[in-house]
Coordinates of C-alpha atoms in Angstrom, one line a residue:
M1 CA 129.0 69.1 82.2
P2 CA 128.2 69.2 85.9
H3 CA 130.3 71.3 88.3
R4 CA 130.7 71.2 92.0
F5 CA 128.5 73.7 93.7
P6 CA 130.4 75.5 96.5
A7 CA 127.0 76.2 97.9
L8 CA 126.3 72.5 98.3
T9 CA 129.8 71.6 99.4
A10 CA 129.5 74.2 102.2
A11 CA 126.1 73.0 103.4
P12 CA 125.7 72.1 107.1
A13 CA 125.2 68.5 108.1
L14 CA 122.0 66.7 107.2
G15 CA 119.5 66.3 110.0
E16 CA 119.6 62.8 111.6
G17 CA 116.7 60.5 112.2
R18 CA 113.2 60.2 110.9
L19 CA 110.5 62.8 111.1
W20 CA 106.8 62.2 110.0
L21 CA 105.1 65.5 109.1
T22 CA 101.4 64.6 109.1
G23 CA 98.1 66.4 108.8
A24 CA 99.4 69.0 106.3
R25 CA 97.9 71.0 103.5
L26 CA 100.6 70.3 100.9
F27 CA 101.6 72.8 98.2
D28 CA 104.4 70.8 96.5
G29 CA 105.8 73.6 94.4
T30 CA 104.8 72.1 91.0
G31 CA 101.7 74.3 90.7
G32 CA 99.3 71.4 91.1
P33 CA 96.3 71.6 93.5
V34 CA 96.9 71.8 97.2
R35 CA 96.5 68.4 98.9
D36 CA 94.6 68.2 102.2
G37 CA 95.5 65.5 104.7
A38 CA 99.1 64.9 103.4
A39 CA 102.1 63.5 105.2
V40 CA 105.8 63.7 104.4
L41 CA 108.5 61.4 105.8
V42 CA 111.9 63.1 106.2
E43 CA 114.8 60.8 106.8
N44 CA 118.4 62.0 107.4
G45 CA 117.6 65.3 105.9
V46 CA 116.0 64.0 102.7
I47 CA 112.3 63.6 101.7
R48 CA 111.8 59.9 101.5
R49 CA 108.0 59.6 101.0
V50 CA 105.1 61.9 100.3
G51 CA 102.0 60.1 101.6
S52 CA 98.7 60.5 103.4
A53 CA 97.9 61.5 107.0
S54 CA 95.8 58.3 107.1
E55 CA 99.0 56.2 107.1
P56 CA 100.4 55.2 110.5
C57 CA 103.6 56.9 111.7
P58 CA 106.5 55.0 110.2
E59 CA 108.6 52.9 112.6
G60 CA 111.2 54.8 114.4
A61 CA 109.9 58.2 113.2
R62 CA 109.1 61.2 115.4
Q63 CA 105.6 62.4 114.5
L64 CA 104.7 66.1 114.2
D65 CA 101.0 66.8 113.6
L66 CA 100.8 70.0 111.5
R67 CA 97.0 70.4 112.1
Q68 CA 96.2 71.5 108.6
R69 CA 99.0 74.1 108.4
T70 CA 100.4 74.5 104.9
L71 CA 103.5 72.6 104.1
M72 CA 105.5 73.8 101.1
P73 CA 109.1 74.0 99.7
G74 CA 111.4 76.5 101.3
L75 CA 111.4 79.8 99.4
I76 CA 114.2 80.7 97.0
E77 CA 115.5 84.2 96.3
A78 CA 117.0 84.1 92.8
H79 CA 118.4 87.7 92.6
T80 CA 119.6 89.8 95.5
H81 CA 122.7 91.6 96.6
I82 CA 124.7 91.6 99.9
L83 CA 124.8 95.2 101.0
P84 CA 124.5 95.0 104.8
D85 CA 123.6 98.3 106.3
T86 CA 125.8 99.3 109.2
P87 CA 124.6 102.1 111.5
A88 CA 125.8 105.6 111.3
T89 CA 128.1 106.3 114.1
L90 CA 127.4 109.0 116.7
R91 CA 129.5 112.1 116.5
G92 CA 132.7 111.5 118.4
A93 CA 132.2 107.7 118.5
E94 CA 134.7 105.3 117.1
P95 CA 134.4 104.6 113.3
I96 CA 133.0 101.2 112.1
L97 CA 135.7 98.6 112.4
P98 CA 136.7 96.6 109.4
G99 CA 135.1 93.3 110.6
T100 CA 131.8 94.8 111.9
P101 CA 129.9 94.7 108.6
A102 CA 130.2 90.9 108.7
H103 CA 128.0 90.7 111.8
F104 CA 125.3 92.8 110.1
L105 CA 125.5 90.4 107.1
Q106 CA 125.0 87.5 109.4
A107 CA 121.9 89.1 110.8
E108 CA 120.6 89.6 107.3
L109 CA 121.1 85.9 106.4
R110 CA 119.5 84.8 109.6
Q111 CA 116.5 86.9 108.7
F112 CA 116.2 85.3 105.3
L113 CA 116.0 81.9 107.0
R114 CA 113.5 83.2 109.6
M115 CA 111.2 84.2 106.8
G116 CA 111.3 80.8 105.2
V117 CA 113.9 81.5 102.5
T118 CA 116.2 78.5 102.5
T119 CA 118.2 79.3 99.3
V120 CA 119.6 82.7 98.2
R121 CA 121.4 83.5 95.0
F122 CA 123.6 86.6 95.4
T123 CA 124.0 88.3 92.1
G124 CA 126.8 90.7 93.2
A125 CA 128.5 91.6 96.5
Q126 CA 131.4 93.5 97.8
G127 CA 134.6 91.6 98.0
E128 CA 134.3 88.0 99.1
W129 CA 131.5 88.6 101.7
P130 CA 129.3 85.7 100.4
Q131 CA 132.2 83.2 100.4
E132 CA 133.2 84.3 103.9
A133 CA 129.6 84.0 105.3
R134 CA 129.2 80.6 103.6
Q135 CA 132.4 79.3 105.2
A136 CA 131.2 80.5 108.6
M137 CA 127.9 78.7 108.2
R138 CA 129.7 75.6 107.0
Y139 CA 131.6 75.4 110.2
G140 CA 128.7 76.1 112.5
A141 CA 129.1 79.8 113.3
F142 CA 125.4 80.4 112.6
R143 CA 122.5 79.1 110.5
G144 CA 121.5 80.8 107.3
P145 CA 120.1 80.0 103.9
R146 CA 122.0 78.0 101.2
L147 CA 124.1 80.7 99.6
L148 CA 125.0 80.9 95.9
T149 CA 127.3 83.6 94.6
C150 CA 128.6 84.8 91.2
G151 CA 131.8 86.1 92.9
K152 CA 132.3 89.4 91.1
I153 CA 130.1 90.6 88.3
I154 CA 132.0 90.7 85.0
S155 CA 131.7 94.0 83.3
A156 CA 133.4 96.0 80.6
T157 CA 135.2 99.0 81.9
A158 CA 132.3 101.3 82.6
P159 CA 130.9 103.9 85.1
G160 CA 129.3 101.1 87.1
G161 CA 132.8 100.2 88.3
R162 CA 133.0 103.5 90.1
F163 CA 129.6 103.1 91.7
Y164 CA 129.8 99.5 92.8
G165 CA 133.5 99.1 93.7
T166 CA 134.6 95.6 94.4
M167 CA 131.3 94.2 93.2
Y168 CA 132.7 94.4 89.7
R169 CA 135.5 92.7 87.9
E170 CA 136.1 94.9 84.9
A171 CA 137.5 93.2 81.8
D172 CA 138.1 94.3 78.2
G173 CA 138.6 92.0 75.2
P174 CA 137.6 88.4 74.8
D175 CA 140.8 87.0 76.5
D176 CA 140.4 89.2 79.5
M177 CA 136.7 88.3 79.7
R178 CA 137.6 84.6 79.7
R179 CA 140.1 85.1 82.4
A180 CA 137.6 87.0 84.5
V181 CA 135.3 83.9 84.3
R182 CA 138.1 81.7 85.5
E183 CA 138.9 84.0 88.3
Q184 CA 135.3 83.8 89.6
I185 CA 135.4 80.0 89.5
R186 CA 138.7 80.1 91.3
A187 CA 137.1 82.3 94.0
G188 CA 134.3 79.9 94.6
A189 CA 131.5 81.1 92.3
D190 CA 128.4 78.9 91.8
F191 CA 127.5 80.7 88.5
I192 CA 128.8 83.5 86.4
K193 CA 127.2 86.9 85.9
I194 CA 127.8 89.4 83.1
M195 CA 126.7 93.0 82.6
T196 CA 125.4 93.1 79.0
T197 CA 124.1 96.7 79.6
G198 CA 124.5 99.4 82.1
A199 CA 122.4 99.7 85.3
R200 CA 119.6 102.2 85.7
S201 CA 120.4 102.3 89.4
N202 CA 123.2 104.8 88.8
E203 CA 123.1 108.1 87.0
M204 CA 126.1 107.6 84.8
E205 CA 125.0 104.6 82.8
D206 CA 122.5 104.2 79.9
P207 CA 121.0 100.7 79.8
E208 CA 120.3 100.8 76.0
P209 CA 123.7 100.2 74.3
L210 CA 125.3 96.8 74.4
Q211 CA 128.0 97.4 77.0
V212 CA 130.2 94.5 75.8
T213 CA 131.1 93.5 72.3
E214 CA 129.6 90.4 70.7
A215 CA 133.0 88.7 70.9
E216 CA 133.4 89.5 74.6
L217 CA 130.0 88.2 75.4
A218 CA 130.6 85.0 73.3
A219 CA 133.8 84.4 75.3
V220 CA 132.1 84.7 78.6
A221 CA 129.2 82.4 77.6
D222 CA 131.6 79.9 76.1
E223 CA 133.9 79.7 79.1
A224 CA 131.1 79.6 81.6
H225 CA 129.2 76.8 79.8
R226 CA 132.4 74.9 78.9
M227 CA 133.2 74.6 82.6
G228 CA 129.6 73.6 83.4
Y229 CA 128.5 76.9 85.0
R230 CA 125.3 78.8 84.4
L231 CA 125.4 82.3 83.0
S232 CA 123.3 85.1 84.4
A233 CA 123.0 88.3 82.3
H234 CA 122.1 91.7 83.6
A235 CA 120.1 92.9 80.6
E236 CA 117.9 96.0 80.9
G237 CA 117.7 97.5 77.4
L238 CA 116.5 95.4 74.4
V239 CA 119.9 95.3 72.6
G240 CA 121.4 93.7 75.7
C241 CA 118.5 91.3 76.1
E242 CA 118.8 90.2 72.5
A243 CA 122.5 89.6 72.8
A244 CA 122.2 87.7 76.1
I245 CA 119.4 85.5 74.7
T246 CA 121.3 84.9 71.5
H247 CA 124.4 83.9 73.3
G248 CA 122.6 81.4 75.6
A249 CA 122.5 83.2 78.9
D250 CA 120.6 80.9 81.3
T251 CA 118.8 83.6 83.2
I252 CA 117.9 87.1 82.0
E253 CA 117.9 89.5 84.9
H254 CA 115.4 92.4 84.6
G255 CA 114.5 92.3 80.9
I256 CA 112.6 95.5 81.3
F257 CA 111.3 96.0 77.8
L258 CA 111.0 92.5 76.5
N259 CA 107.2 92.9 76.1
R260 CA 108.1 95.1 73.1
R261 CA 110.0 92.2 71.4
P262 CA 107.7 89.1 71.5
E263 CA 110.0 87.2 69.2
L264 CA 112.7 87.3 71.9
L265 CA 110.2 85.9 74.5
D266 CA 109.4 83.1 72.0
K267 CA 113.1 82.3 71.7
M268 CA 113.5 82.3 75.5
A269 CA 110.5 79.9 75.8
A270 CA 111.9 77.6 73.2
S271 CA 115.3 77.4 74.7
G272 CA 114.2 77.2 78.4
Q273 CA 115.9 80.5 79.4
V274 CA 114.5 82.0 82.6
L275 CA 113.4 85.6 83.2
V276 CA 114.0 87.1 86.7
P277 CA 111.7 90.2 86.7
T278 CA 113.0 92.0 89.9
L279 CA 109.9 94.1 90.4
S280 CA 111.0 95.2 93.9
G281 CA 114.1 96.8 92.4
Y282 CA 111.9 99.0 90.3
Y283 CA 109.8 99.9 93.3
W284 CA 113.0 101.0 95.1
M285 CA 114.1 103.1 92.1
A286 CA 110.7 104.7 92.0
G287 CA 111.0 105.5 95.7
L288 CA 107.9 103.4 96.7
G289 CA 109.4 101.7 99.7
D290 CA 107.1 98.9 101.0
A291 CA 104.2 99.8 98.7
V292 CA 102.4 97.1 96.7
D293 CA 100.0 99.3 94.6
P294 CA 102.4 101.4 92.4
A295 CA 100.3 104.6 92.2
L296 CA 103.4 106.5 91.4
A297 CA 105.1 103.9 89.3
D298 CA 107.7 105.0 86.7
L299 CA 108.5 103.6 83.3
N300 CA 110.8 100.9 84.7
L301 CA 108.0 99.3 86.8
E302 CA 105.3 99.8 84.2
Q303 CA 107.4 98.1 81.4
G304 CA 109.0 95.5 83.7
A305 CA 105.6 94.3 84.9
A306 CA 104.3 94.2 81.4
S307 CA 107.3 92.1 80.3
M308 CA 106.7 89.7 83.2
R309 CA 103.1 89.2 82.0
A310 CA 104.1 88.9 78.4
A311 CA 106.8 86.3 79.4
R312 CA 104.2 84.3 81.2
D313 CA 101.8 84.4 78.2
A314 CA 104.7 83.3 75.9
G315 CA 105.5 80.3 78.1
V316 CA 108.8 81.7 79.4
K317 CA 109.9 80.3 82.8
I318 CA 109.8 83.0 85.5
A319 CA 111.9 82.9 88.7
L320 CA 111.4 85.2 91.7
G321 CA 114.1 87.7 92.4
S322 CA 113.6 90.8 94.3
D323 CA 116.9 92.7 93.7
M324 CA 116.5 93.8 97.4
E325 CA 117.4 92.6 100.9
V326 CA 115.0 90.1 102.6
S327 CA 112.1 91.0 100.3
V328 CA 110.9 87.7 99.0
A329 CA 107.4 88.0 100.7
L330 CA 107.0 91.5 99.3
E331 CA 108.1 90.5 95.8
I332 CA 105.5 87.7 95.9
Q333 CA 102.7 90.2 96.7
R334 CA 104.0 92.5 93.9
M335 CA 104.2 89.8 91.3
I336 CA 100.6 88.8 92.1
F337 CA 99.4 92.4 92.0
H338 CA 101.0 92.8 88.6
G339 CA 99.2 89.9 87.0
L340 CA 100.6 86.5 88.0
T341 CA 98.3 84.1 89.9
P342 CA 99.3 83.1 93.4
A343 CA 100.1 79.6 92.2
E344 CA 102.3 80.9 89.4
T345 CA 104.1 83.2 91.8
L346 CA 104.8 80.5 94.4
V347 CA 106.1 78.2 91.7
A348 CA 108.4 81.1 90.6
A349 CA 109.6 81.2 94.2
T350 CA 110.2 77.5 94.5
R351 CA 110.4 75.1 91.6
T352 CA 111.3 77.5 88.8
A353 CA 113.8 79.4 91.0
A354 CA 115.5 76.1 91.8
Q355 CA 115.7 75.2 88.1
A356 CA 117.1 78.6 87.3
L357 CA 119.9 78.0 89.8
D358 CA 120.5 74.5 88.4
L359 CA 119.4 73.1 91.8
G360 CA 116.2 71.5 90.5
E361 CA 117.3 68.0 91.4
H362 CA 118.0 69.0 95.0
V363 CA 115.3 71.6 96.1
G364 CA 112.3 73.5 95.0
T365 CA 109.5 70.9 95.3
V366 CA 108.3 68.6 97.9
A367 CA 109.2 65.3 96.2
E368 CA 110.9 62.1 97.1
G369 CA 114.6 62.3 97.0
K370 CA 114.8 66.1 97.4
L371 CA 116.5 67.8 100.3
A372 CA 114.1 68.6 103.2
D373 CA 114.2 72.4 102.9
L374 CA 110.6 73.0 104.0
L375 CA 108.3 75.9 105.1
I376 CA 105.2 75.4 107.3
T377 CA 102.9 78.3 107.6
E378 CA 99.8 79.3 109.6
G379 CA 97.2 79.7 106.9
D380 CA 97.2 79.3 103.1
P381 CA 99.7 81.4 101.1
L382 CA 97.7 80.8 97.9
S383 CA 94.6 82.5 99.3
E384 CA 96.5 84.9 101.6
P385 CA 100.0 85.6 100.1
G386 CA 100.6 88.4 102.6
L387 CA 101.0 86.0 105.5
L388 CA 104.5 85.2 104.2
A389 CA 105.5 88.7 105.3
D390 CA 104.3 88.0 108.9
P391 CA 106.9 86.3 111.1
Q392 CA 104.1 85.2 113.5
R393 CA 102.7 83.1 110.7
I394 CA 106.0 81.4 109.7
W395 CA 105.4 78.5 111.9
L396 CA 108.4 76.3 111.2
V397 CA 111.3 76.3 108.8
L398 CA 113.3 73.1 108.2
Q399 CA 116.7 73.2 106.6
L400 CA 118.0 69.8 105.5
G401 CA 115.5 68.2 107.9
V402 CA 116.6 70.3 110.9
P403 CA 114.0 72.7 112.5
V404 CA 116.0 76.0 112.4
A405 CA 113.5 78.8 112.6
G406 CA 109.9 79.8 113.1
Q407 CA 107.2 80.7 115.6
A408 CA 107.0 77.1 116.9
L409 CA 110.6 77.1 118.0
E410 CA 110.3 80.6 119.5
Q411 CA 107.2 79.6 121.5
D412 CA 109.0 76.5 122.8
A413 CA 112.0 78.7 123.8
G414 CA 109.6 81.1 125.6
A415 CA 107.9 78.3 127.4
A416 CA 111.3 77.0 128.6

């Protein structure tokens, strides 16, 4: 059963007119070989044709010669949280006002778009910050990525509720769990998220026991799927992973120790469930900051990376999710460092991420009929993935066919 995506309903207007992007090196997001000398016709915000640079510019179209820059789908962040940092106030200065954090959130969303990330799935946030930001973007306050939210994370009464505050909706018993699902849909959720285990990011929770009962998890899964919504399961320990997989969670977030249970990976592959490995979250917990080579890696990172590789080998779909703020480019480098090929990683950040979000028919590949969310880079991300972390090499970002960010626009503004 399909549902109405608030993220799609709140999208800005499609770009008007025809744009002929020619002379491109095309990475279409499917994992196939890069095509030299490609051209793409964008019409009223939609990709209408994928052709060749040898073709003449279509009638009525504005031509943009990419001069062998790489054209690819906009990047997708499948797992992050809105936790905008507000500055510490000076001694004696007025305290942060209630509405001030929203401006820092806007800055974060604009930065996502500037780095070529055109769709973001927020897997937990304080209050209704995602819905508020999305509404502001809908009515033209600023441009940011397409924004999906789970509303509040559904959790049993647990220590995490003390640590994460309004990010959680605690529920107990199947009926209360079912009601919690309905509340998130009422609040504008695009998908539902459940905590099957505790979170290693706080000292009071152990991720190994199943945090909900089987009956509670069954109620959440049934209600979400009955209403046509996808279910995301925070699952760190193996008991939680097994329960989430058995009850049909569409995405398994983290899945740290899945390499130890290959039969669970086989089950995921057979059912089309998606793993979101979140390596950058493990780097953060290990105190490794912006590092790529985890010389001081702890058990989480070691096992999480091993599970990502085992999932790939078992044929499990993998979607990129950093678990951090504006870290897609760094997560790409880390996934490659830990064993995926550049092509596999970029597919995880485009096509598979779109499928995980149930947006595969709209975004994720450069194909006819898809929305024109596109990224154009200086250089080839397949041979030089680190360029995606360099704003100087993000040449142009198109959102629904509208040029919205990138070095090309900034250069034009400087020349003016």
